[in-house]
PDB file of C-alpha atoms in Angstrom:
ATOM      1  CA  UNK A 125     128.997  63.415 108.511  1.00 48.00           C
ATOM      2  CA  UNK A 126     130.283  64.660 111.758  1.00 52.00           C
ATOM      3  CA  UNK A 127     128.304  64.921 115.245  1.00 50.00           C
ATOM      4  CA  UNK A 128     127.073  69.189 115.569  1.00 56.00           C
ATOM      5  CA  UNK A 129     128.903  70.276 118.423  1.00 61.00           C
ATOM      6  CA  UNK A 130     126.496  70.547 121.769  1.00 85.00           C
ATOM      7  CA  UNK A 131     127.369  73.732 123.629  1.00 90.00           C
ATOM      8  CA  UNK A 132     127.517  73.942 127.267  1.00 93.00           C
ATOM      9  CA  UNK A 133     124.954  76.579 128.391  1.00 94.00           C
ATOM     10  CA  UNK A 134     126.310  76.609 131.826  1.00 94.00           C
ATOM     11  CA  UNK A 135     129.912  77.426 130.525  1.00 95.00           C
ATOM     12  CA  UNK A 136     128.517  79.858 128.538  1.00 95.00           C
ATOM     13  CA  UNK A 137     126.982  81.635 131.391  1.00 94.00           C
ATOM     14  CA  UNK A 138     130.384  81.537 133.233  1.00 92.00           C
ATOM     15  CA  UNK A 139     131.998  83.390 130.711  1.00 94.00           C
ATOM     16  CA  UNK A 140     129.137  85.854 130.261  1.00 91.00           C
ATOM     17  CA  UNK A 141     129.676  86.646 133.858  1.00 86.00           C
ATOM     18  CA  UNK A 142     133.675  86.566 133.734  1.00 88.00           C
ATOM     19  CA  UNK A 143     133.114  89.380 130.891  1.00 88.00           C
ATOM     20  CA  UNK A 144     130.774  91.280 133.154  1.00 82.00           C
ATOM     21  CA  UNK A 145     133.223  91.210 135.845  1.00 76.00           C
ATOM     22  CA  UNK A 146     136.242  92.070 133.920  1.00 82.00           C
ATOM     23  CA  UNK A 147     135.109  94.488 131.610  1.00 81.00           C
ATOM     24  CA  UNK A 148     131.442  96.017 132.913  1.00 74.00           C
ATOM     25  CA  UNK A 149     127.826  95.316 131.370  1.00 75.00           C
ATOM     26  CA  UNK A 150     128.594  97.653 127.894  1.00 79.00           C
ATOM     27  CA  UNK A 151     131.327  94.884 126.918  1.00 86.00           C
ATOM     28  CA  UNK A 152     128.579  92.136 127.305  1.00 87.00           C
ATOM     29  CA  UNK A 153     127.434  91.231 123.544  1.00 91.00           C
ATOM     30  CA  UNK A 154     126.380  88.002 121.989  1.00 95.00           C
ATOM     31  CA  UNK A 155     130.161  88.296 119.630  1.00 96.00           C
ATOM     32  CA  UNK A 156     132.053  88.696 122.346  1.00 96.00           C
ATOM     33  CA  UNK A 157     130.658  85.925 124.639  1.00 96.00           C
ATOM     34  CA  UNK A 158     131.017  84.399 121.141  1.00 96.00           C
ATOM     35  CA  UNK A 159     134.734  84.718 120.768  1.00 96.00           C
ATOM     36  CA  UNK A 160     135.515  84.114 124.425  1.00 96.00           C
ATOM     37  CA  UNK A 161     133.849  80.265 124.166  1.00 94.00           C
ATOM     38  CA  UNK A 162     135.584  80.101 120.488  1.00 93.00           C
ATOM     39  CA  UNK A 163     132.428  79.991 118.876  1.00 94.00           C
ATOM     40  CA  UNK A 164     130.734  81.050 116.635  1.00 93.00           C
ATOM     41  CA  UNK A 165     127.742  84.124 117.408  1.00 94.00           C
ATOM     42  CA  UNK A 166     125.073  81.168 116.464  1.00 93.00           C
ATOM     43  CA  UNK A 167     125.902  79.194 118.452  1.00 93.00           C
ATOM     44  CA  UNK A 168     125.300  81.828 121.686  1.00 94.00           C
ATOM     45  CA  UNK A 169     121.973  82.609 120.072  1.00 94.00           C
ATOM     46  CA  UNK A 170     120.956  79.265 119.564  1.00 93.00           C
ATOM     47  CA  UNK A 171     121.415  78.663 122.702  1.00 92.00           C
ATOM     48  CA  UNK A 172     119.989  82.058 124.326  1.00 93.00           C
ATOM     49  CA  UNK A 173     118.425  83.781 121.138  1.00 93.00           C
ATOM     50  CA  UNK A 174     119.460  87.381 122.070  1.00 91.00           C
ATOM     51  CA  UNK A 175     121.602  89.405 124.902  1.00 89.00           C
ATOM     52  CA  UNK A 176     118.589  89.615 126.345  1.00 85.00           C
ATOM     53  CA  UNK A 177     117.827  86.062 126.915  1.00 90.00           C
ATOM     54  CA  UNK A 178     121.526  85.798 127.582  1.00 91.00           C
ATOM     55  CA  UNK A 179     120.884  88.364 130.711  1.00 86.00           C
ATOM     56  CA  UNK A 180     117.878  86.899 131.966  1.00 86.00           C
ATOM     57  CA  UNK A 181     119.467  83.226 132.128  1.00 90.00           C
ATOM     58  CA  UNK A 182     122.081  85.113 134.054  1.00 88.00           C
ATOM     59  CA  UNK A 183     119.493  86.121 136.369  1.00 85.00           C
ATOM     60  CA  UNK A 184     117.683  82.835 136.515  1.00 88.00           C
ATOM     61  CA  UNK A 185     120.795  80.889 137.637  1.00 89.00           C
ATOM     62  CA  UNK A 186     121.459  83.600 140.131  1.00 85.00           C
ATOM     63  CA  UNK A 187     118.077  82.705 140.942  1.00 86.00           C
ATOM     64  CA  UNK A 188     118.285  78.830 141.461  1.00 90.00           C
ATOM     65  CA  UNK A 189     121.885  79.841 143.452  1.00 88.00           C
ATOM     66  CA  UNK A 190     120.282  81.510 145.871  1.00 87.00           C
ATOM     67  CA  UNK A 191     117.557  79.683 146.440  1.00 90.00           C
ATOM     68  CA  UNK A 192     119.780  76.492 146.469  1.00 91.00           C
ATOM     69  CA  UNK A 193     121.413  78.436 149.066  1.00 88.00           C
ATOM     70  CA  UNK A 194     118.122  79.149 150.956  1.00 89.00           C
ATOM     71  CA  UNK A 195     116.887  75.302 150.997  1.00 92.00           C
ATOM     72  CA  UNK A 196     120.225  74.464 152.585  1.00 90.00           C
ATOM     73  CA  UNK A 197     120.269  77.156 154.895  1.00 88.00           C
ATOM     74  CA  UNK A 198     117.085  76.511 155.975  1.00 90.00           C
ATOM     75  CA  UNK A 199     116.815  72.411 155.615  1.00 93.00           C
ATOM     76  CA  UNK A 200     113.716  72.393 153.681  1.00 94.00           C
ATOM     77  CA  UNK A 201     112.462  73.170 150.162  1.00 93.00           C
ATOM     78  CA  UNK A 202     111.535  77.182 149.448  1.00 90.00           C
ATOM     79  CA  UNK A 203     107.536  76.073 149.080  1.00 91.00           C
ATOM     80  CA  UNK A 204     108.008  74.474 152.595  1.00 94.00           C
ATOM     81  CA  UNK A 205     109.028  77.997 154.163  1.00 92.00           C
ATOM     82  CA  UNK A 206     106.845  80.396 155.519  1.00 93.00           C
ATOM     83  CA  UNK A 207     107.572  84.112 154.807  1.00 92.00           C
ATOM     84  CA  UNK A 208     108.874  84.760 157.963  1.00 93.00           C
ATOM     85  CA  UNK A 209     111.237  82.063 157.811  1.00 92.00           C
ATOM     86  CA  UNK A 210     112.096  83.285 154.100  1.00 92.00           C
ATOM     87  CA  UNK A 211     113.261  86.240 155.710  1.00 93.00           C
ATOM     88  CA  UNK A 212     114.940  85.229 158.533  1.00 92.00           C
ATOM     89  CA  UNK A 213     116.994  82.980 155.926  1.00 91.00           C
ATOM     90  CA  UNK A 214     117.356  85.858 153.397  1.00 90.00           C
ATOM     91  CA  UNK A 215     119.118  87.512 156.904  1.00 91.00           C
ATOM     92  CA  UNK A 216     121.246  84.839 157.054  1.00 87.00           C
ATOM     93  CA  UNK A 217     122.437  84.236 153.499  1.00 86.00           C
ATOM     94  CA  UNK A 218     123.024  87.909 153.011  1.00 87.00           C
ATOM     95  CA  UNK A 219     125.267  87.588 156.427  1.00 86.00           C
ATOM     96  CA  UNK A 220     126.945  84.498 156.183  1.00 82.00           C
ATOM     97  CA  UNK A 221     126.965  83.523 151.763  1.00 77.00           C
ATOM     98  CA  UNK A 222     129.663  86.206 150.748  1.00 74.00           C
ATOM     99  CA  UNK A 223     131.050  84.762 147.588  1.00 70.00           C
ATOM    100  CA  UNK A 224     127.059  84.398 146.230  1.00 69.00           C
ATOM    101  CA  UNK A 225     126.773  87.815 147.446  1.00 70.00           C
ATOM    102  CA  UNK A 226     129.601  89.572 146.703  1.00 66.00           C
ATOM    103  CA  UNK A 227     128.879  88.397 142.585  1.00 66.00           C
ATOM    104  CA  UNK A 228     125.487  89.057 142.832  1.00 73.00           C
ATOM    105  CA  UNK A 229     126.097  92.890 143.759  1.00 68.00           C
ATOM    106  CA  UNK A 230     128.992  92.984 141.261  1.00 60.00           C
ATOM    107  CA  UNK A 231     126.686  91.968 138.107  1.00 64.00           C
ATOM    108  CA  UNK A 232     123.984  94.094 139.522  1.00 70.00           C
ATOM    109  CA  UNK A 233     126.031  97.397 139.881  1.00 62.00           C
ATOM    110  CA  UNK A 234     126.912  96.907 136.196  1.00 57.00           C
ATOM    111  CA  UNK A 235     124.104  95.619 134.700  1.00 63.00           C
ATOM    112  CA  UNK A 236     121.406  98.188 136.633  1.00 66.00           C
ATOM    113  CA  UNK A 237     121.476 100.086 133.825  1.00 64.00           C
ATOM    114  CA  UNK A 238     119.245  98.134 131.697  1.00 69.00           C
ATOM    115  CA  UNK A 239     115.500  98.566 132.636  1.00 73.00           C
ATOM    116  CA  UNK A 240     114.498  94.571 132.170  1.00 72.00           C
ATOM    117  CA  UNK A 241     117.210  93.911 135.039  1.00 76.00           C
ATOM    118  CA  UNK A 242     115.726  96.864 137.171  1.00 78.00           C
ATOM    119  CA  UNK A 243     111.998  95.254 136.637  1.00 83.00           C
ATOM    120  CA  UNK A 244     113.133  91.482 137.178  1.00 83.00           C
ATOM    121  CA  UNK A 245     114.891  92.911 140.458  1.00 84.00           C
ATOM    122  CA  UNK A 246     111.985  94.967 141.322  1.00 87.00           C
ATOM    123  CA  UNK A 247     110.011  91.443 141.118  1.00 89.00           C
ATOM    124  CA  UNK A 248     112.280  89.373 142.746  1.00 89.00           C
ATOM    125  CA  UNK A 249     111.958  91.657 145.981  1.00 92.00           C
ATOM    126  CA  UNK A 250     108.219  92.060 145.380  1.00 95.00           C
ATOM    127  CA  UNK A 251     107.879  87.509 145.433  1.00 92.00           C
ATOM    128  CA  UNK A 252     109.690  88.175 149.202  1.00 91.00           C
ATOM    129  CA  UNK A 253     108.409  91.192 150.537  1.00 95.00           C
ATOM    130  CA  UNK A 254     104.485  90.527 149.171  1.00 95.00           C
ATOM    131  CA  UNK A 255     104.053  87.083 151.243  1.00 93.00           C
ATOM    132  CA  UNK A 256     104.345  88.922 154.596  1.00 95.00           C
ATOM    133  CA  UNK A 257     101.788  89.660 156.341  1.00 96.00           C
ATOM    134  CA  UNK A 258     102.163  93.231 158.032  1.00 96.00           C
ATOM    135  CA  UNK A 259      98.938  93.614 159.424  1.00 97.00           C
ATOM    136  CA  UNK A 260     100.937  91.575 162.388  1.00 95.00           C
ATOM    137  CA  UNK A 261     103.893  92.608 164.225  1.00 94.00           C
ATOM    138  CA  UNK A 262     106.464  89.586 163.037  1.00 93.00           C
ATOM    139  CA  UNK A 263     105.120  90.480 159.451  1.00 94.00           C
ATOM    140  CA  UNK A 264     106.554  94.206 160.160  1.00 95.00           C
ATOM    141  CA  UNK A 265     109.159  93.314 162.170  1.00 94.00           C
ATOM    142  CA  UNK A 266     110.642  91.207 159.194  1.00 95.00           C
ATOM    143  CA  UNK A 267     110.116  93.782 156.478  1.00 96.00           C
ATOM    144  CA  UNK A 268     112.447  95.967 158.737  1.00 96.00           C
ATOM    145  CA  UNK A 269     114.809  93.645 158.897  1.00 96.00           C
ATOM    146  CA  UNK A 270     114.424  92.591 155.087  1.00 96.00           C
ATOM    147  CA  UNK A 271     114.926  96.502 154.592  1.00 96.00           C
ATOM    148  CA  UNK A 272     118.370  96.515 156.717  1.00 96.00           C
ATOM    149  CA  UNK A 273     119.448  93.456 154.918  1.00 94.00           C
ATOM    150  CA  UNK A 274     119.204  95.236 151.969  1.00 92.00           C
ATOM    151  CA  UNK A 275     120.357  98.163 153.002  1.00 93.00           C
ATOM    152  CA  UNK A 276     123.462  96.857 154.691  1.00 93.00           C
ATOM    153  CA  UNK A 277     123.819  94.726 151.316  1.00 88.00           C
ATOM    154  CA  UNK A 278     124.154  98.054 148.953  1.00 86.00           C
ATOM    155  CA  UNK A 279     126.316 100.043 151.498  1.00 87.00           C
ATOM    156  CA  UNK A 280     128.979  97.319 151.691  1.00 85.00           C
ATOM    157  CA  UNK A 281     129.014  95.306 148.569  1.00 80.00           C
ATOM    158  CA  UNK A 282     128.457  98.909 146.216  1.00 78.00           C
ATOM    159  CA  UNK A 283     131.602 100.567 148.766  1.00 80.00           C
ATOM    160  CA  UNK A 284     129.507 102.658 150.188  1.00 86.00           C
ATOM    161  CA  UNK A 285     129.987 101.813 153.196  1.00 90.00           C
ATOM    162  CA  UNK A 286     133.341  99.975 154.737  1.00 90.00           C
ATOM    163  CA  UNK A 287     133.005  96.903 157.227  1.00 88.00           C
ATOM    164  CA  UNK A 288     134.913  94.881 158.918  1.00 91.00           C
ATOM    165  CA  UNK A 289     134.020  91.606 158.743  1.00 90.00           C
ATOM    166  CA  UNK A 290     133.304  91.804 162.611  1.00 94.00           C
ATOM    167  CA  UNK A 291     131.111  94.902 162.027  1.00 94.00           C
ATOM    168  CA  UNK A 292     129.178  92.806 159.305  1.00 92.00           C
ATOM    169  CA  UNK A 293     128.604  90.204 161.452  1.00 92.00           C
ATOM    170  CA  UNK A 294     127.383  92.418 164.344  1.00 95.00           C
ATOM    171  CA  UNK A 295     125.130  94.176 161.893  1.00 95.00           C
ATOM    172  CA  UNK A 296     123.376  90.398 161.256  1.00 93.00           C
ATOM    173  CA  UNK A 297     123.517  90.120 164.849  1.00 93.00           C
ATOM    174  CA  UNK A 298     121.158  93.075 165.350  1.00 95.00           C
ATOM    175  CA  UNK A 299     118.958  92.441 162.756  1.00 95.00           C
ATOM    176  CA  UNK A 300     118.439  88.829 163.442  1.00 92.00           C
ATOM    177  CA  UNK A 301     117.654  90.423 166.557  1.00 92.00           C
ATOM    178  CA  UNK A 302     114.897  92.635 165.372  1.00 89.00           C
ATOM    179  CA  UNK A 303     113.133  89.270 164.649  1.00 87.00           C
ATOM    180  CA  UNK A 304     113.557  87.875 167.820  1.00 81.00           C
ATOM    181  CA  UNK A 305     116.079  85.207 166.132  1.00 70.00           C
ATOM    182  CA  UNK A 306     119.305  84.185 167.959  1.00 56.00           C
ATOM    183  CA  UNK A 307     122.508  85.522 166.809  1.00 49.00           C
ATOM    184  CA  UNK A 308     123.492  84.205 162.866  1.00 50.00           C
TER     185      UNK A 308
END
């Protein structure tokens, strides 16, 4: 009797996002994620159980990435960072990270359309923004500058907007500098 095949989740989750990327959010199902890895629909859902669960472990990587991205950015573990800091490092990794960035905003702008990715976003900013305190001035200083972080975010990553590189960069510039931060 021969060994069942283990399935890499990870590699699964690459080519869930490859298809994303190539082919928009619609051409995301469990067969074809299926027929991409060469195996069989099963096998996905016993790994993820629906495209659902297949979605949110997108979004749960995405999720480790970045804050993987924070700790290192910031040389301490996420719990060790106070909300300001979260911020200021959120400014940073928004500025500086472009390859997390730039496939973060490409799955989102395809896969907006489905309303558990629009509430697990609305969530995800709710875990940054709710920790400040804006009853004091760095509290509302940094939700401005989480705001133009975000903003800048959409406009250039969705092609709203064009920027040079050196206009990106003096965009973090200012808004570092509406936290009384140094230049990223």
């Amino acid at each position: 009797m021969s060994k069942p095949r283990s399935i890499d989740r990870d590699k699964v989750l690459d080519i869930a996002e490859a298809i994303v990327d190539q082919s928009g959010a619609a051409a995301l199902t469990i067969d074809a994620v299926a027929k991409a890895m060469g195996i069989s629909k099963g096998g996905v859902q016993s790994c993820f159980g629906t495209k659902q669960g297949l979605v949110n472990a997108m979004l749960e990587r995405w999720g480790r990435r970045y804050d993987a991205c924070l700790e290192k950015a910031a040389g301490v573990s996420v719990e060790q960072l106070s909300s300001i800091d979260k911020i200021s490092q959120h400014i940073h990794i928004t500025a500086d990270e472009q390859a997390l960035i730039a496939r973060a905003a490409s799955h989102l702008s395809v896969l907006l359309e489905a309303k558990e990715l629009r509430e697990w976003i609305k969530r995800w900013h709710h875990e940054r923004l709710a920790e400040l305190d804006t009853s004091t001035p760095e509290g509302r200083q940094a939700r401005i500058a989480y705001f133009a972080t975000e903003g800048a975010f959409v406009l250039r990553y969705f092609g709203l907007a064009e920027l040079s590189d050196q206009a990106w960069q003096d965009t973090f510039n200012d808004i570092a500098g509406l936290m009384g931060k140094q230049a990223m």
